[in-house]
Tab-separated table of C-alpha atoms and ligand atoms in Angstrom:
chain	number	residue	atom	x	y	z
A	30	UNK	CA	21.583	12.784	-3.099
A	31	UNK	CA	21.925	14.348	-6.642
A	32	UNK	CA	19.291	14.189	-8.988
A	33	UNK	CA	19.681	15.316	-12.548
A	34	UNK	CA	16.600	15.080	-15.222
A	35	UNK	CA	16.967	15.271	-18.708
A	36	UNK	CA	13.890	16.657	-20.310
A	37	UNK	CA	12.732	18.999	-23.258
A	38	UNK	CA	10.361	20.950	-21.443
A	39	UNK	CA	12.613	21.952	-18.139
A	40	UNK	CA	9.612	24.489	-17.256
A	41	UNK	CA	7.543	21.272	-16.472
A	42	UNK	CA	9.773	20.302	-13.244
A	43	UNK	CA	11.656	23.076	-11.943
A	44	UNK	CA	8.419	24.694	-10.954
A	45	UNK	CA	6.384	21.920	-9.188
A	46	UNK	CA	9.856	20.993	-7.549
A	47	UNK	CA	11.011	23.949	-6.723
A	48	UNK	CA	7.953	24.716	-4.161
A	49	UNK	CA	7.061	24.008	-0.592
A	50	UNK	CA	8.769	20.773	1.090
A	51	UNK	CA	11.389	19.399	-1.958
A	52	UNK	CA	12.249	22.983	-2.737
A	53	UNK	CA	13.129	23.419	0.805
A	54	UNK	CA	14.959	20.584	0.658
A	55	UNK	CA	17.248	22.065	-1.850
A	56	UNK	CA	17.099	25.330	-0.422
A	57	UNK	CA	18.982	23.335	3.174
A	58	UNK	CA	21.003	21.190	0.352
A	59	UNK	CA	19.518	17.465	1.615
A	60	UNK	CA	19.140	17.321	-2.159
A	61	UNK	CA	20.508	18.795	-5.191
A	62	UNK	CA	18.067	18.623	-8.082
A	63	UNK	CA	19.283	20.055	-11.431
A	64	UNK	CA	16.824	20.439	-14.430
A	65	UNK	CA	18.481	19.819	-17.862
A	66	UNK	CA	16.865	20.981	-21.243
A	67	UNK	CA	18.037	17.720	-23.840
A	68	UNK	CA	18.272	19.529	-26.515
A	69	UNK	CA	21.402	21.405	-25.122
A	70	UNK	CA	22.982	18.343	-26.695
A	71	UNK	CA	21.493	17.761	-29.967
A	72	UNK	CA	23.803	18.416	-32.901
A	73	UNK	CA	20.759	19.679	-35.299
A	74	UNK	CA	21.224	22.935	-36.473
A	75	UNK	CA	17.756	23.243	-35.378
A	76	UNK	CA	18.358	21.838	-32.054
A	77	UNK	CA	15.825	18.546	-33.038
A	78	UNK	CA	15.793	15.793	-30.570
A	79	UNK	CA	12.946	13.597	-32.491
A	80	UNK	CA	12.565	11.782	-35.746
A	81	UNK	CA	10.688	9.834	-37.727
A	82	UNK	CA	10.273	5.975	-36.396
A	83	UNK	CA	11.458	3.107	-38.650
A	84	UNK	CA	9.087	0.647	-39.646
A	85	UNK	CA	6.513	3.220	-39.686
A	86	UNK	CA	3.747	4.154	-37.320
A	87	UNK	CA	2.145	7.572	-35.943
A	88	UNK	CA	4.602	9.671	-33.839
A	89	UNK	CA	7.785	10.525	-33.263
A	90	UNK	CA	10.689	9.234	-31.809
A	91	UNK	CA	13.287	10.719	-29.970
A	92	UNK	CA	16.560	10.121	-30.877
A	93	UNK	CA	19.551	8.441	-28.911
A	94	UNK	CA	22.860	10.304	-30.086
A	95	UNK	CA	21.230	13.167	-27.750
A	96	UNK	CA	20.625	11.106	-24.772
A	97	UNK	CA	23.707	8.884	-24.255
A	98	UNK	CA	25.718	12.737	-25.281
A	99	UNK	CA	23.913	14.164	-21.669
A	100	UNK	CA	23.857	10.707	-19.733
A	101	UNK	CA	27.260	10.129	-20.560
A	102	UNK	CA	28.647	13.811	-19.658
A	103	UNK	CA	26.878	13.312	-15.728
A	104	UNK	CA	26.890	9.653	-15.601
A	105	UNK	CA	29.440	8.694	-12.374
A	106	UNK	CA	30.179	5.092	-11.133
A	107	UNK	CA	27.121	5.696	-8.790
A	108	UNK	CA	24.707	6.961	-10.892
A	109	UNK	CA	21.264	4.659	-11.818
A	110	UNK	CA	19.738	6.069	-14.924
A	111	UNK	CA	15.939	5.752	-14.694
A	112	UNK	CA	13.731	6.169	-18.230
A	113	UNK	CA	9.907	7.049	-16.530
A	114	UNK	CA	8.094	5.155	-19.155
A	115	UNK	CA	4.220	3.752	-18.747
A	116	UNK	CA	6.484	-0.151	-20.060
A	117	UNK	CA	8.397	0.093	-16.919
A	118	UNK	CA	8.272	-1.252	-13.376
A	119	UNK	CA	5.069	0.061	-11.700
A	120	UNK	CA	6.108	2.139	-9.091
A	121	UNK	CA	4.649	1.720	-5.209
A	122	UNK	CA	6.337	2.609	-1.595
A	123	UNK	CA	8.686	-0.234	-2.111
A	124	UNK	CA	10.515	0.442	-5.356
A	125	UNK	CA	10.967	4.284	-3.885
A	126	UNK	CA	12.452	2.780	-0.650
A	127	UNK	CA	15.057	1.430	-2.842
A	128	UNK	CA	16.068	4.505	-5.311
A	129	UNK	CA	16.651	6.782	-1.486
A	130	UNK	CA	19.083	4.446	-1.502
A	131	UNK	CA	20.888	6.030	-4.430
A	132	UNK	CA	23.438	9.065	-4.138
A	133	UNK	CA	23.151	9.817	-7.677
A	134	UNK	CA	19.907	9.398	-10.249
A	135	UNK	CA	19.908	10.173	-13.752
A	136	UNK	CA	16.130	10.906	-14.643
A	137	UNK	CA	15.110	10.610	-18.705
A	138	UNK	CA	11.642	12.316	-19.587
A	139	UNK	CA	10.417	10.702	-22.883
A	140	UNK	CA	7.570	12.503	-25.159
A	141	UNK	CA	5.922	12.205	-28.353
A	142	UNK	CA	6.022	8.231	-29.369
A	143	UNK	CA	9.181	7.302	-26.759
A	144	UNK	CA	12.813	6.784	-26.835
A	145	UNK	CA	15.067	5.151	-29.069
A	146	UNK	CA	15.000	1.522	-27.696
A	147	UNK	CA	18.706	1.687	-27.942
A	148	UNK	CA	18.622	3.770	-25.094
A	149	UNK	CA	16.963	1.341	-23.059
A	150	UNK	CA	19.853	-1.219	-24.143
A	151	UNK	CA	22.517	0.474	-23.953
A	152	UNK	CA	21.762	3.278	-21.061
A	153	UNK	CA	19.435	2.217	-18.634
A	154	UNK	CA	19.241	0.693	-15.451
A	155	UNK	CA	15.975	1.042	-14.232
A	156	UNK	CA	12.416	1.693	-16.015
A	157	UNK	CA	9.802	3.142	-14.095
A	158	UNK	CA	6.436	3.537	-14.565
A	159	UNK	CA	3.749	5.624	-12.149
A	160	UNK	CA	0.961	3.426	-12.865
A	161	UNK	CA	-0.550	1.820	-15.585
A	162	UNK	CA	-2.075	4.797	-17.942
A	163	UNK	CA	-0.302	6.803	-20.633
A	164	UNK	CA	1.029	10.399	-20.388
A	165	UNK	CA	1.976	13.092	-22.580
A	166	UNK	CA	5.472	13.506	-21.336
A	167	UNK	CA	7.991	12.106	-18.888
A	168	UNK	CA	8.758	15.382	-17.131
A	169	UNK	CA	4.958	14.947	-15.051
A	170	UNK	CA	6.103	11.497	-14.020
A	171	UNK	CA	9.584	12.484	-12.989
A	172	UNK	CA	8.493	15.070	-10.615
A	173	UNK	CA	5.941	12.193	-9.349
A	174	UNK	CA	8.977	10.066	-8.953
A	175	UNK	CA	11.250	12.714	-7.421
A	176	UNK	CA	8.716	14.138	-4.861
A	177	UNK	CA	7.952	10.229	-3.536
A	178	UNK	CA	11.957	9.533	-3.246
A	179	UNK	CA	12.984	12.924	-1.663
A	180	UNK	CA	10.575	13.342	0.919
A	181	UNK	CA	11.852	9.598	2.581
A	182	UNK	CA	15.584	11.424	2.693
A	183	UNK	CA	16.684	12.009	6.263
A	184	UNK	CA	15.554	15.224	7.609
A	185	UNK	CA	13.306	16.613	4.477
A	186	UNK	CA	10.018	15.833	6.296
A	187	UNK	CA	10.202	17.761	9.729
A	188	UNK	CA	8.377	15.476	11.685
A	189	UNK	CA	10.547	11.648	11.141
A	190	UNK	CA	7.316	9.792	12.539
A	191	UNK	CA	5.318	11.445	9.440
A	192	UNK	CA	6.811	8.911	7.000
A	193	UNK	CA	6.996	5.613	8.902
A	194	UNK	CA	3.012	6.190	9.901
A	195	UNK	CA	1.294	6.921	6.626
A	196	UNK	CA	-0.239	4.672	3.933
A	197	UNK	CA	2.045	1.754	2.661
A	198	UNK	CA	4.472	1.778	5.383
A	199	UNK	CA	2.720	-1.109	6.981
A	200	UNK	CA	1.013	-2.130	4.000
A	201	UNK	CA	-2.227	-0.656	4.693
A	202	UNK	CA	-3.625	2.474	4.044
A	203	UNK	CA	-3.621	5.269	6.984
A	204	UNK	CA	-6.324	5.984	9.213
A	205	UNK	CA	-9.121	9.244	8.235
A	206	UNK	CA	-7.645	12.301	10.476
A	207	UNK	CA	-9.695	15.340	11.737
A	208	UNK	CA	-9.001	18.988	12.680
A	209	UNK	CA	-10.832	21.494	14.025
A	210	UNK	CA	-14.062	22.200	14.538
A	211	UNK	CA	-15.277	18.935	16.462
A	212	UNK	CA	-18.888	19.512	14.983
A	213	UNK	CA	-18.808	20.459	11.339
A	214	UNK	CA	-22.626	20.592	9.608
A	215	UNK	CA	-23.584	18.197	12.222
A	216	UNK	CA	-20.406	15.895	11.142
A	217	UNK	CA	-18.830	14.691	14.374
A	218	UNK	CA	-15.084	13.820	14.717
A	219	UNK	CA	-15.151	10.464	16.560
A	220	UNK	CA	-15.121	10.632	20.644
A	221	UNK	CA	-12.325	8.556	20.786
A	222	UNK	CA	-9.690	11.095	19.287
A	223	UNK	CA	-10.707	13.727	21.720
A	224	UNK	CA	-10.710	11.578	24.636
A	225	UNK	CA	-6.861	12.210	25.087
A	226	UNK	CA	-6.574	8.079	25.466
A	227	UNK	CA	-3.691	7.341	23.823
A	228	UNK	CA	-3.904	3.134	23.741
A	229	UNK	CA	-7.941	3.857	22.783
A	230	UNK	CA	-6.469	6.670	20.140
A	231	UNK	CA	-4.072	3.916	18.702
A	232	UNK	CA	-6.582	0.664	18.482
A	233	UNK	CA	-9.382	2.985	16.831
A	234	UNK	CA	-6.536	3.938	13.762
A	235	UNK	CA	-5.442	0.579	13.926
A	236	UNK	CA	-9.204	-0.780	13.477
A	237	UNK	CA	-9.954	2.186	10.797
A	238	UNK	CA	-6.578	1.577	8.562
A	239	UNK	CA	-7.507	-2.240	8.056
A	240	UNK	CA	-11.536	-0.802	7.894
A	241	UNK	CA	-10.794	1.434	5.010
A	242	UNK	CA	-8.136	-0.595	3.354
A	243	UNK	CA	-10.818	-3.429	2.877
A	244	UNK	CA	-13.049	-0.729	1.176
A	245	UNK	CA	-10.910	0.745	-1.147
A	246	UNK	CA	-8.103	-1.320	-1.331
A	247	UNK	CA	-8.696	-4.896	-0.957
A	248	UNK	CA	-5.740	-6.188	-2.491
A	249	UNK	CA	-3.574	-5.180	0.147
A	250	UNK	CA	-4.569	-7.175	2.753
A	251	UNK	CA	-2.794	-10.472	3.914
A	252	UNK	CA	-4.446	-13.212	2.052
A	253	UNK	CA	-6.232	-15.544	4.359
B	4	SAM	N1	4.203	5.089	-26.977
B	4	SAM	C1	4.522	4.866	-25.597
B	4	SAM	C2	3.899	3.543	-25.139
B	4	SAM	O1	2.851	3.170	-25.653
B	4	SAM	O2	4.450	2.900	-24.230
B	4	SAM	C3	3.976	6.021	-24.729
B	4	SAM	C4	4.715	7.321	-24.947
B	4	SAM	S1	4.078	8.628	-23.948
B	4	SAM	C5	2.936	9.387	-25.022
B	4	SAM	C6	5.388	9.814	-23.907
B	4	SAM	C7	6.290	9.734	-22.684
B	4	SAM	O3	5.553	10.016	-21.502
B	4	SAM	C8	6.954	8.409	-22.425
B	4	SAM	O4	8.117	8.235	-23.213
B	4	SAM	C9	7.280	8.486	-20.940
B	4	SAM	O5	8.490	9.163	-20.686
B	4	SAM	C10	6.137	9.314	-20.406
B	4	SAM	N2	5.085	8.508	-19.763
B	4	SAM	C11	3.818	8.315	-20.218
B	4	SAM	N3	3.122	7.557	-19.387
B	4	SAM	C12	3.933	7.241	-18.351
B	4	SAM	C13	3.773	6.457	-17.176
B	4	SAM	N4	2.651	5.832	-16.892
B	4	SAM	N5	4.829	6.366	-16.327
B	4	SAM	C14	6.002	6.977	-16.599
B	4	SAM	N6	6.210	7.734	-17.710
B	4	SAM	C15	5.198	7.871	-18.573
């Protein structure tokens, strides 16, 4: 997979993704992840990617003759260009299933008031959103986006099992775990995952996934 994100702060994603398990993934080439600074292609003298908005209104907006410039000069018959955007699809396990899919994503990072909506018409093919509160800028969300899709490639987490055990997989959220020590300020891990009984081990996470998913997050269990 390639991914390539557009954004006018670059600084914002090439450090959180070039660390521990994506940046390793790049390092071993199970992804390529390049970080573009936008306004490489803005025409302004003073390299301006933003104006004012028509119709008035607080903010700025940034401008599309920059965008489709980059999109356009990457953009490949397999490419998916995906604006992160707080109006977009809300993004859960599912929707990332989908984009690991993809051998080539295009990644815009709005800021100040948002994009040109032409961009969205004439650019786009998928509008994401990480959840339903407003950020600053697109270039948090994108690494958000990036970490959830890379990690499900083939090989980047070392243990396979790791990903098709955790929260979401089955539609429930994953069982507590423990380490080391067994007794901590008089806090006991449970007898059952020292007891080395594996069917035991497996009914007691079984019991404690659907226990703390009816807790904290009711809505995803089955209706009755
Ligand atoms: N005025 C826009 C609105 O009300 O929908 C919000 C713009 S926000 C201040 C600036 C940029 O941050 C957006 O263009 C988008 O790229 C990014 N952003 C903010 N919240 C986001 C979210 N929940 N998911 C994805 N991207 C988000």
């Amino acid at each position: 997979m390639r991914i390539d994100i557009l954004t006018i702060f670059p600084e914002m994603c090439t450090g959180p993704l070039g660390l521990s398990i994506i940046g390793r993934a790049q390092e071993t080439g199970l992804v390529t992840i390049a970080v573009h600074d936008l306004r490489q292609w803005s025409s302004d003298r003073h390299r301006r990617v933003d104006d004012e908005p028509y119709g008035g209104g607080q903010g700025m907006v940034m401008r599309c003759e920059p965008i489709f410039a980059a999109v356009e000069a990457m953009r490949t018959e397999n490419s998916r260009v995906v604006l992160m955007t707080p109006q977009g699809r809300r993004m859960d396990q599912t929707l990332v299933q989908f984009f690991t899919g993809i051998t080539h994503l295009i990644i815009l990072c709005g800021h100040y008031e948002g994009i040109d909506h032409r961009v969205v018409e004439g650019l786009v093919t998928d509008e994401v959103s990480i959840g339903d509160y407003v950020l600053t800028n697109g270039a948090i969300a994108a690494n958000i986006f990036t970490d959830a899709v890379v990690r499900l490639l083939p090989g980047v987490l070392g243990d396979e099992r790791s990903a098709a055990e955790e929260s979401f997989c089955e539609g429930l959220i994953e069982a507590p775990c423990y380490t080391r020590p067994p007794d901590f300020r008089g806090m006991k891990v449970p007898a059952v995952l020292v007891s080395g009984h594996h069917e035991k081990i497996a009914a007691w996470k079984q019991a404690e996934s659907l226990r703390r998913t009816a807790a904290n997050r009711p809505d995803l269990l089955p209706e009755q």
